[in-house]
Amino acid sequence: MRKYYYYHSTLSNFKYCNIISIKQSCNFSTLASTLIQSQEPYLPSPKLRNKSRYLANLLQRQPLSHKQIHAHIIISGLGYDTFIGNFLLSLYSKSGNLRYACRVFDKMTDRNLVTWSSMVSMYTQHGLSEESFLMFLEFRTSCDEGVNEYILTSVIRACTRLSSGDQMHGFVVKCGFDQDAYVGTSLIDYYAKNGYIDEARLVFDGLLERTAVTWTTIITGYVRNGISEVSLLLFSRMREVNAIPDRYVLSSILSACSVLKFIEGGKQIHAYVLRSVTEMDVSVVNVLLDLYMKCGRVQTARKLFDQMDIRDVISWTTMIAGYMQKSFDTEAISLFAEMTGLCWKPDGYACTSVLVSCGSTQDLDQGRKVHAYTIKANFESDSFVVSALIDMYAKCDSLTDARKVFDAMVDHNVICYNAMIEGYSRQEKLSEALDTFREMRIRLFSPTLFTFVSLLGVSAASLALELSKQIHGLIFKFGVALEIFAGSALVDVYAKCSCIKDARLVFEEMNEKDIVVWNAMFFGYTQQMENEEALRLYLELRLLGQNPNDFTFAALITATSNLASLQHGQQFHNQIMKMGLDSDPFIANALIDMYAKCGSFEEARKTFGSVKWRDVVCWNSMISTYAHHGEAEEALHMFDQMIKEGVKPNYVTMVGVLSACSHAGLVEDGLHHFKSMPEFGIIPGIEHYACVVSLLGRAGKLSEAKEFIEKMPIKPAAVVWRSLLSDCRIAGNIEIGKYAAEMAISIDPTDSGSYILLSNIFASKGMWVDVKRVRERMDLDGVVKERGRSWVEVNNEVHVFVARDKTHHEASLIYSILDDLILQLKVVGYVPDTTSLLMID
């Protein structure tokens, strides 16, 4: 394909106009060779010298026409002029025409230092670092002139990208440029970008003269290498020598403040910028937005964003990502919608951030809209966007869509596999998670720490102990066994699988433990009712200087609740108040439950009254407390107050309300509340049906209770029939009791409660033959009654007692005192009622 170049120029000084029509190929060298084929070697004449100056001036005045002017230069016989050649090299470099620049360079017979410097600089500026370095080596062998600061700066920049500039430093010193500010700045940049910040500092300290760029380079280098404190000190020194910071150093120092969460320093720099410039650069404002967001000043960041006259995509993205990171998910989604509404085009990072927020709020509709945009914007190959899409669909309970996104990927990677496994893990789909993991291994993707944590999560939820052990083995194989996240996941899974000793072994093997790991161990002990061990572990935590958090205290308060240790509970409550955590609803709920179980009803009331923000769990704790203490009217009053304050009851709420009605014999109220459950969107469950059966049974309506069970829309569990059986024992109804016991045993033949209740009914009627049959049936079915236990706290020590147990260190003294008490009871005429005693061991 041929191109036609027309050169039009009005030459007012010479008063003539030349119009030249030239046909040439894309390579102008063809034209040059044709035009000068018959010319003699170039001999400058006064006329040619004048024309050379004129054309050089013309190149300066009309740089965009340099190709046409170049063609005229060749025709005029000036193609090898050094001055014009250097000028052309610069113009072709700026326009990105490296091929033409190389042709000019190759045709130049006389090259000077500027020529070589232009070529080295051109290659460096266009990212061709290897070519730049080779050109420099050619210069050293082909040119007798010495180097200058410009060519050294360019070649050092090239070496920075090649990570091979150590020898250049020695060459700089040898050539005597080690004190040159520009060359020194390039060396500082080389060392800083390649991770040698100490060497960069040595070069910086050795410079007698430093420019603002020198300061910027060393400060940015420290920020890039994660040494933000030093960068702040250098910035202070920069201000002391009156060097004016530019937008680059301001952005870097603000980034350092963000890393350090140094909000006061960031505010001072913000004030400096406002005083020093009439209009803030958008890049500086963007870093300020990031600083305020990371330091939790979300409203300040939004105010600054709203005041911006000029915004770019980074401004919008910073705000959206900041909202997401600070869990302002609704605001993130709203701002993303505003951004697209104003015709801005969000980048992949903005899409990733808003998809995370959509998943957190389970906003599936908005997530689908963002998905549609990512398809239009061709982000389907962005692994972070795809992973966020999978995560969003999984969190929105749309695993089918998540799998479609995953299967549509052309190039899978470990991030997307992790997202899919985590999605299955969150939905407790063990089989699908393992199948995805197996596929991942077949395709030779190495699992990461996040992969193992997700797999341990789903195996813990499924109580799959053997699988957990296999995953543990793989973790050892890949060398991440003692990592904090993997360690806490292993502690959690072993604790949930009732292997608390294995959990403790993992815990002890970890070299580094954060509070999350300690909390996993605390909750493991409380879940397995090893409450004393939880309290002992807390002493270790404090001795090691670790600070507990709200989850720590929640676990410990649960442990004191299980022990019914009021003294320990009060001590933890005092520590919670000192740390300012007493207003946390999660902790308040645990405290209310603890005081209730310890029989300190008034303290439970006070704790509830001190909570400023009460969620449904907090109300449930108080309603259940009133119900268990027989305060049915107070429980129902609390329920009414909860509704008035706009708190929507849930499944647990209605269990507490129905339990209160059952204990107080409020049949009509209980049935009313049971029937009203669908109004709150609550589907009755087994616990609710059991409460209603107890409600009817305690009122003596055993036949109605039996009929109610038989008409249940769901299959009755053993606990429902057991509830009726318990009421039959109180009422002494043998017929319905036997029926209820048979139904309960048929559903759960291993539970001893049904046998015991039936035996007690027979014992109350003196039917000892039937009592014996129940005992024989229990022995035949291998059912063992769980031994009851009780405990008492004396002198800060909890003593646990089990029936017929003699393991206590003072058992002999205790039994002798009991015998003495029984003797004294008999003396005063006490006769025990043995009609309801269960006559089995």
PDB file of N, CA, C and O in Angstrom, residues 488-537:
ATOM      1  N   SER A 488      -5.755 -22.189  63.356  1.00  0.00           N
ATOM      2  CA  SER A 488      -7.038 -21.925  64.014  1.00  0.00           C
ATOM      3  C   SER A 488      -8.143 -22.787  63.418  1.00  0.00           C
ATOM      4  O   SER A 488      -9.043 -23.250  64.143  1.00  0.00           O
ATOM      5  N   ALA A 489      -8.074 -23.040  62.089  1.00  0.00           N
ATOM      6  CA  ALA A 489      -9.073 -23.906  61.458  1.00  0.00           C
ATOM      7  C   ALA A 489      -8.936 -25.343  61.959  1.00  0.00           C
ATOM      8  O   ALA A 489      -9.940 -26.031  62.194  1.00  0.00           O
ATOM      9  N   LEU A 490      -7.700 -25.814  62.146  1.00  0.00           N
ATOM     10  CA  LEU A 490      -7.483 -27.170  62.664  1.00  0.00           C
ATOM     11  C   LEU A 490      -7.970 -27.284  64.105  1.00  0.00           C
ATOM     12  O   LEU A 490      -8.596 -28.281  64.480  1.00  0.00           O
ATOM     13  N   VAL A 491      -7.670 -26.281  64.909  1.00  0.00           N
ATOM     14  CA  VAL A 491      -8.158 -26.289  66.296  1.00  0.00           C
ATOM     15  C   VAL A 491      -9.678 -26.360  66.315  1.00  0.00           C
ATOM     16  O   VAL A 491     -10.278 -27.134  67.082  1.00  0.00           O
ATOM     17  N   ASP A 492     -10.312 -25.583  65.457  1.00  0.00           N
ATOM     18  CA  ASP A 492     -11.773 -25.541  65.409  1.00  0.00           C
ATOM     19  C   ASP A 492     -12.357 -26.892  64.996  1.00  0.00           C
ATOM     20  O   ASP A 492     -13.305 -27.380  65.614  1.00  0.00           O
ATOM     21  N   VAL A 493     -11.781 -27.503  63.954  1.00  0.00           N
ATOM     22  CA  VAL A 493     -12.354 -28.746  63.446  1.00  0.00           C
ATOM     23  C   VAL A 493     -12.167 -29.881  64.447  1.00  0.00           C
ATOM     24  O   VAL A 493     -13.075 -30.700  64.655  1.00  0.00           O
ATOM     25  N   TYR A 494     -11.005 -29.975  65.100  1.00  0.00           N
ATOM     26  CA  TYR A 494     -10.798 -31.036  66.083  1.00  0.00           C
ATOM     27  C   TYR A 494     -11.693 -30.842  67.308  1.00  0.00           C
ATOM     28  O   TYR A 494     -12.202 -31.809  67.879  1.00  0.00           O
ATOM     29  N   ALA A 495     -11.888 -29.594  67.708  1.00  0.00           N
ATOM     30  CA  ALA A 495     -12.764 -29.327  68.852  1.00  0.00           C
ATOM     31  C   ALA A 495     -14.198 -29.724  68.542  1.00  0.00           C
ATOM     32  O   ALA A 495     -14.877 -30.355  69.360  1.00  0.00           O
ATOM     33  N   LYS A 496     -14.678 -29.369  67.344  1.00  0.00           N
ATOM     34  CA  LYS A 496     -16.052 -29.702  66.965  1.00  0.00           C
ATOM     35  C   LYS A 496     -16.247 -31.206  66.806  1.00  0.00           C
ATOM     36  O   LYS A 496     -17.367 -31.701  66.974  1.00  0.00           O
ATOM     37  N   CYS A 497     -15.182 -31.899  66.452  1.00  0.00           N
ATOM     38  CA  CYS A 497     -15.270 -33.361  66.295  1.00  0.00           C
ATOM     39  C   CYS A 497     -14.982 -34.086  67.602  1.00  0.00           C
ATOM     40  O   CYS A 497     -14.688 -35.294  67.598  1.00  0.00           O
ATOM     41  N   SER A 498     -15.030 -33.344  68.715  1.00  0.00           N
ATOM     42  CA  SER A 498     -14.844 -33.907  70.062  1.00  0.00           C
ATOM     43  C   SER A 498     -13.447 -34.446  70.287  1.00  0.00           C
ATOM     44  O   SER A 498     -13.235 -35.281  71.176  1.00  0.00           O
ATOM     45  N   CYS A 499     -12.462 -33.987  69.515  1.00  0.00           N
ATOM     46  CA  CYS A 499     -11.070 -34.378  69.728  1.00  0.00           C
ATOM     47  C   CYS A 499     -10.322 -33.192  70.325  1.00  0.00           C
ATOM     48  O   CYS A 499      -9.421 -32.612  69.700  1.00  0.00           O
ATOM     49  N   ILE A 500     -10.723 -32.825  71.535  1.00  0.00           N
ATOM     50  CA  ILE A 500     -10.193 -31.611  72.145  1.00  0.00           C
ATOM     51  C   ILE A 500      -8.705 -31.746  72.458  1.00  0.00           C
ATOM     52  O   ILE A 500      -7.962 -30.750  72.423  1.00  0.00           O
ATOM     53  N   LYS A 501      -8.243 -32.958  72.717  1.00  0.00           N
ATOM     54  CA  LYS A 501      -6.810 -33.156  72.982  1.00  0.00           C
ATOM     55  C   LYS A 501      -5.990 -32.912  71.725  1.00  0.00           C
ATOM     56  O   LYS A 501      -4.906 -32.315  71.771  1.00  0.00           O
ATOM     57  N   ASP A 502      -6.505 -33.374  70.579  1.00  0.00           N
ATOM     58  CA  ASP A 502      -5.814 -33.113  69.313  1.00  0.00           C
ATOM     59  C   ASP A 502      -5.806 -31.619  69.007  1.00  0.00           C
ATOM     60  O   ASP A 502      -4.823 -31.086  68.482  1.00  0.00           O
ATOM     61  N   ALA A 503      -6.912 -30.959  69.325  1.00  0.00           N
ATOM     62  CA  ALA A 503      -6.980 -29.509  69.120  1.00  0.00           C
ATOM     63  C   ALA A 503      -5.905 -28.810  69.948  1.00  0.00           C
ATOM     64  O   ALA A 503      -5.221 -27.891  69.460  1.00  0.00           O
ATOM     65  N   ARG A 504      -5.732 -29.249  71.189  1.00  0.00           N
ATOM     66  CA  ARG A 504      -4.730 -28.632  72.063  1.00  0.00           C
ATOM     67  C   ARG A 504      -3.312 -28.914  71.552  1.00  0.00           C
ATOM     68  O   ARG A 504      -2.419 -28.059  71.645  1.00  0.00           O
ATOM     69  N   LEU A 505      -3.085 -30.100  70.984  1.00  0.00           N
ATOM     70  CA  LEU A 505      -1.770 -30.425  70.431  1.00  0.00           C
ATOM     71  C   LEU A 505      -1.414 -29.480  69.281  1.00  0.00           C
ATOM     72  O   LEU A 505      -0.287 -28.979  69.190  1.00  0.00           O
ATOM     73  N   VAL A 506      -2.389 -29.255  68.395  1.00  0.00           N
ATOM     74  CA  VAL A 506      -2.173 -28.306  67.285  1.00  0.00           C
ATOM     75  C   VAL A 506      -1.891 -26.920  67.840  1.00  0.00           C
ATOM     76  O   VAL A 506      -0.980 -26.219  67.394  1.00  0.00           O
ATOM     77  N   PHE A 507      -2.660 -26.553  68.844  1.00  0.00           N
ATOM     78  CA  PHE A 507      -2.507 -25.237  69.470  1.00  0.00           C
ATOM     79  C   PHE A 507      -1.097 -25.067  70.046  1.00  0.00           C
ATOM     80  O   PHE A 507      -0.462 -24.024  69.856  1.00  0.00           O
ATOM     81  N   GLU A 508      -0.604 -26.082  70.720  1.00  0.00           N
ATOM     82  CA  GLU A 508       0.714 -26.006  71.348  1.00  0.00           C
ATOM     83  C   GLU A 508       1.834 -26.001  70.320  1.00  0.00           C
ATOM     84  O   GLU A 508       2.912 -25.433  70.561  1.00  0.00           O
ATOM     85  N   GLU A 509       1.604 -26.635  69.153  1.00  0.00           N
ATOM     86  CA  GLU A 509       2.647 -26.709  68.128  1.00  0.00           C
ATOM     87  C   GLU A 509       2.836 -25.393  67.381  1.00  0.00           C
ATOM     88  O   GLU A 509       3.874 -25.184  66.750  1.00  0.00           O
ATOM     89  N   MET A 510       1.865 -24.522  67.458  1.00  0.00           N
ATOM     90  CA  MET A 510       1.945 -23.270  66.710  1.00  0.00           C
ATOM     91  C   MET A 510       2.955 -22.320  67.355  1.00  0.00           C
ATOM     92  O   MET A 510       2.875 -22.035  68.544  1.00  0.00           O
ATOM     93  N   ASN A 511       3.881 -21.839  66.526  1.00  0.00           N
ATOM     94  CA  ASN A 511       4.896 -20.910  67.030  1.00  0.00           C
ATOM     95  C   ASN A 511       4.324 -19.516  67.235  1.00  0.00           C
ATOM     96  O   ASN A 511       4.747 -18.792  68.134  1.00  0.00           O
ATOM     97  N   GLU A 512       3.388 -19.157  66.389  1.00  0.00           N
ATOM     98  CA  GLU A 512       2.775 -17.827  66.470  1.00  0.00           C
ATOM     99  C   GLU A 512       1.267 -17.996  66.640  1.00  0.00           C
ATOM    100  O   GLU A 512       0.637 -18.737  65.896  1.00  0.00           O
ATOM    101  N   LYS A 513       0.722 -17.319  67.636  1.00  0.00           N
ATOM    102  CA  LYS A 513      -0.713 -17.415  67.894  1.00  0.00           C
ATOM    103  C   LYS A 513      -1.282 -16.007  68.041  1.00  0.00           C
ATOM    104  O   LYS A 513      -0.798 -15.225  68.848  1.00  0.00           O
ATOM    105  N   ASP A 514      -2.311 -15.709  67.268  1.00  0.00           N
ATOM    106  CA  ASP A 514      -3.025 -14.462  67.491  1.00  0.00           C
ATOM    107  C   ASP A 514      -4.274 -14.761  68.320  1.00  0.00           C
ATOM    108  O   ASP A 514      -4.543 -15.910  68.675  1.00  0.00           O
ATOM    109  N   ILE A 515      -5.040 -13.752  68.623  1.00  0.00           N
ATOM    110  CA  ILE A 515      -6.194 -13.930  69.510  1.00  0.00           C
ATOM    111  C   ILE A 515      -7.254 -14.827  68.872  1.00  0.00           C
ATOM    112  O   ILE A 515      -8.015 -15.488  69.580  1.00  0.00           O
ATOM    113  N   VAL A 516      -7.274 -14.896  67.523  1.00  0.00           N
ATOM    114  CA  VAL A 516      -8.238 -15.770  66.837  1.00  0.00           C
ATOM    115  C   VAL A 516      -7.957 -17.233  67.187  1.00  0.00           C
ATOM    116  O   VAL A 516      -8.886 -18.023  67.414  1.00  0.00           O
ATOM    117  N   VAL A 517      -6.683 -17.595  67.226  1.00  0.00           N
ATOM    118  CA  VAL A 517      -6.306 -18.976  67.569  1.00  0.00           C
ATOM    119  C   VAL A 517      -6.691 -19.287  69.017  1.00  0.00           C
ATOM    120  O   VAL A 517      -7.253 -20.352  69.314  1.00  0.00           O
ATOM    121  N   TRP A 518      -6.379 -18.355  69.919  1.00  0.00           N
ATOM    122  CA  TRP A 518      -6.768 -18.546  71.324  1.00  0.00           C
ATOM    123  C   TRP A 518      -8.288 -18.699  71.454  1.00  0.00           C
ATOM    124  O   TRP A 518      -8.775 -19.564  72.189  1.00  0.00           O
ATOM    125  N   ASN A 519      -9.025 -17.860  70.736  1.00  0.00           N
ATOM    126  CA  ASN A 519     -10.493 -17.932  70.807  1.00  0.00           C
ATOM    127  C   ASN A 519     -11.018 -19.264  70.301  1.00  0.00           C
ATOM    128  O   ASN A 519     -11.988 -19.807  70.841  1.00  0.00           O
ATOM    129  N   ALA A 520     -10.388 -19.789  69.247  1.00  0.00           N
ATOM    130  CA  ALA A 520     -10.798 -21.098  68.729  1.00  0.00           C
ATOM    131  C   ALA A 520     -10.642 -22.169  69.810  1.00  0.00           C
ATOM    132  O   ALA A 520     -11.486 -23.061  69.958  1.00  0.00           O
ATOM    133  N   MET A 521      -9.566 -22.055  70.593  1.00  0.00           N
ATOM    134  CA  MET A 521      -9.333 -23.015  71.671  1.00  0.00           C
ATOM    135  C   MET A 521     -10.333 -22.810  72.801  1.00  0.00           C
ATOM    136  O   MET A 521     -10.865 -23.781  73.367  1.00  0.00           O
ATOM    137  N   PHE A 522     -10.632 -21.553  73.132  1.00  0.00           N
ATOM    138  CA  PHE A 522     -11.623 -21.258  74.181  1.00  0.00           C
ATOM    139  C   PHE A 522     -12.986 -21.839  73.812  1.00  0.00           C
ATOM    140  O   PHE A 522     -13.639 -22.506  74.624  1.00  0.00           O
ATOM    141  N   PHE A 523     -13.422 -21.568  72.583  1.00  0.00           N
ATOM    142  CA  PHE A 523     -14.733 -22.066  72.162  1.00  0.00           C
ATOM    143  C   PHE A 523     -14.740 -23.592  72.073  1.00  0.00           C
ATOM    144  O   PHE A 523     -15.769 -24.229  72.336  1.00  0.00           O
ATOM    145  N   GLY A 524     -13.592 -24.166  71.690  1.00  0.00           N
ATOM    146  CA  GLY A 524     -13.511 -25.625  71.659  1.00  0.00           C
ATOM    147  C   GLY A 524     -13.739 -26.234  73.035  1.00  0.00           C
ATOM    148  O   GLY A 524     -14.494 -27.206  73.179  1.00  0.00           O
ATOM    149  N   TYR A 525     -13.122 -25.665  74.057  1.00  0.00           N
ATOM    150  CA  TYR A 525     -13.305 -26.166  75.422  1.00  0.00           C
ATOM    151  C   TYR A 525     -14.758 -25.999  75.882  1.00  0.00           C
ATOM    152  O   TYR A 525     -15.329 -26.903  76.510  1.00  0.00           O
ATOM    153  N   THR A 526     -15.365 -24.861  75.600  1.00  0.00           N
ATOM    154  CA  THR A 526     -16.746 -24.648  76.048  1.00  0.00           C
ATOM    155  C   THR A 526     -17.714 -25.559  75.306  1.00  0.00           C
ATOM    156  O   THR A 526     -18.680 -26.044  75.894  1.00  0.00           O
ATOM    157  N   GLN A 527     -17.450 -25.807  73.995  1.00  0.00           N
ATOM    158  CA  GLN A 527     -18.326 -26.701  73.236  1.00  0.00           C
ATOM    159  C   GLN A 527     -18.273 -28.126  73.774  1.00  0.00           C
ATOM    160  O   GLN A 527     -19.273 -28.847  73.734  1.00  0.00           O
ATOM    161  N   GLN A 528     -17.116 -28.525  74.257  1.00  0.00           N
ATOM    162  CA  GLN A 528     -16.956 -29.881  74.800  1.00  0.00           C
ATOM    163  C   GLN A 528     -17.139 -29.921  76.318  1.00  0.00           C
ATOM    164  O   GLN A 528     -16.790 -30.914  76.953  1.00  0.00           O
ATOM    165  N   MET A 529     -17.646 -28.812  76.874  1.00  0.00           N
ATOM    166  CA  MET A 529     -17.933 -28.706  78.312  1.00  0.00           C
ATOM    167  C   MET A 529     -16.688 -28.867  79.176  1.00  0.00           C
ATOM    168  O   MET A 529     -16.777 -29.261  80.344  1.00  0.00           O
ATOM    169  N   GLU A 530     -15.543 -28.548  78.601  1.00  0.00           N
ATOM    170  CA  GLU A 530     -14.308 -28.542  79.393  1.00  0.00           C
ATOM    171  C   GLU A 530     -14.108 -27.113  79.915  1.00  0.00           C
ATOM    172  O   GLU A 530     -13.133 -26.418  79.581  1.00  0.00           O
ATOM    173  N   ASN A 531     -15.030 -26.688  80.739  1.00  0.00           N
ATOM    174  CA  ASN A 531     -15.080 -25.286  81.141  1.00  0.00           C
ATOM    175  C   ASN A 531     -13.920 -24.888  82.049  1.00  0.00           C
ATOM    176  O   ASN A 531     -13.394 -23.775  81.953  1.00  0.00           O
ATOM    177  N   GLU A 532     -13.520 -25.796  82.942  1.00  0.00           N
ATOM    178  CA  GLU A 532     -12.392 -25.480  83.819  1.00  0.00           C
ATOM    179  C   GLU A 532     -11.118 -25.257  83.011  1.00  0.00           C
ATOM    180  O   GLU A 532     -10.316 -24.370  83.321  1.00  0.00           O
ATOM    181  N   GLU A 533     -10.932 -26.071  81.937  1.00  0.00           N
ATOM    182  CA  GLU A 533      -9.751 -25.909  81.092  1.00  0.00           C
ATOM    183  C   GLU A 533      -9.767 -24.561  80.373  1.00  0.00           C
ATOM    184  O   GLU A 533      -8.716 -23.946  80.160  1.00  0.00           O
ATOM    185  N   ALA A 534     -10.961 -24.100  80.015  1.00  0.00           N
ATOM    186  CA  ALA A 534     -11.069 -22.785  79.370  1.00  0.00           C
ATOM    187  C   ALA A 534     -10.592 -21.684  80.308  1.00  0.00           C
ATOM    188  O   ALA A 534      -9.878 -20.760  79.899  1.00  0.00           O
ATOM    189  N   LEU A 535     -10.964 -21.798  81.590  1.00  0.00           N
ATOM    190  CA  LEU A 535     -10.545 -20.795  82.566  1.00  0.00           C
ATOM    191  C   LEU A 535      -9.036 -20.862  82.819  1.00  0.00           C
ATOM    192  O   LEU A 535      -8.371 -19.828  82.972  1.00  0.00           O
ATOM    193  N   ARG A 536      -8.471 -22.069  82.824  1.00  0.00           N
ATOM    194  CA  ARG A 536      -7.025 -22.200  83.011  1.00  0.00           C
ATOM    195  C   ARG A 536      -6.269 -21.611  81.802  1.00  0.00           C
ATOM    196  O   ARG A 536      -5.217 -20.977  81.957  1.00  0.00           O
ATOM    197  N   LEU A 537      -6.817 -21.848  80.624  1.00  0.00           N
ATOM    198  CA  LEU A 537      -6.174 -21.327  79.417  1.00  0.00           C
ATOM    199  C   LEU A 537      -6.178 -19.798  79.412  1.00  0.00           C
ATOM    200  O   LEU A 537      -5.245 -19.167  78.914  1.00  0.00           O
TER     201      LEU A 537
END
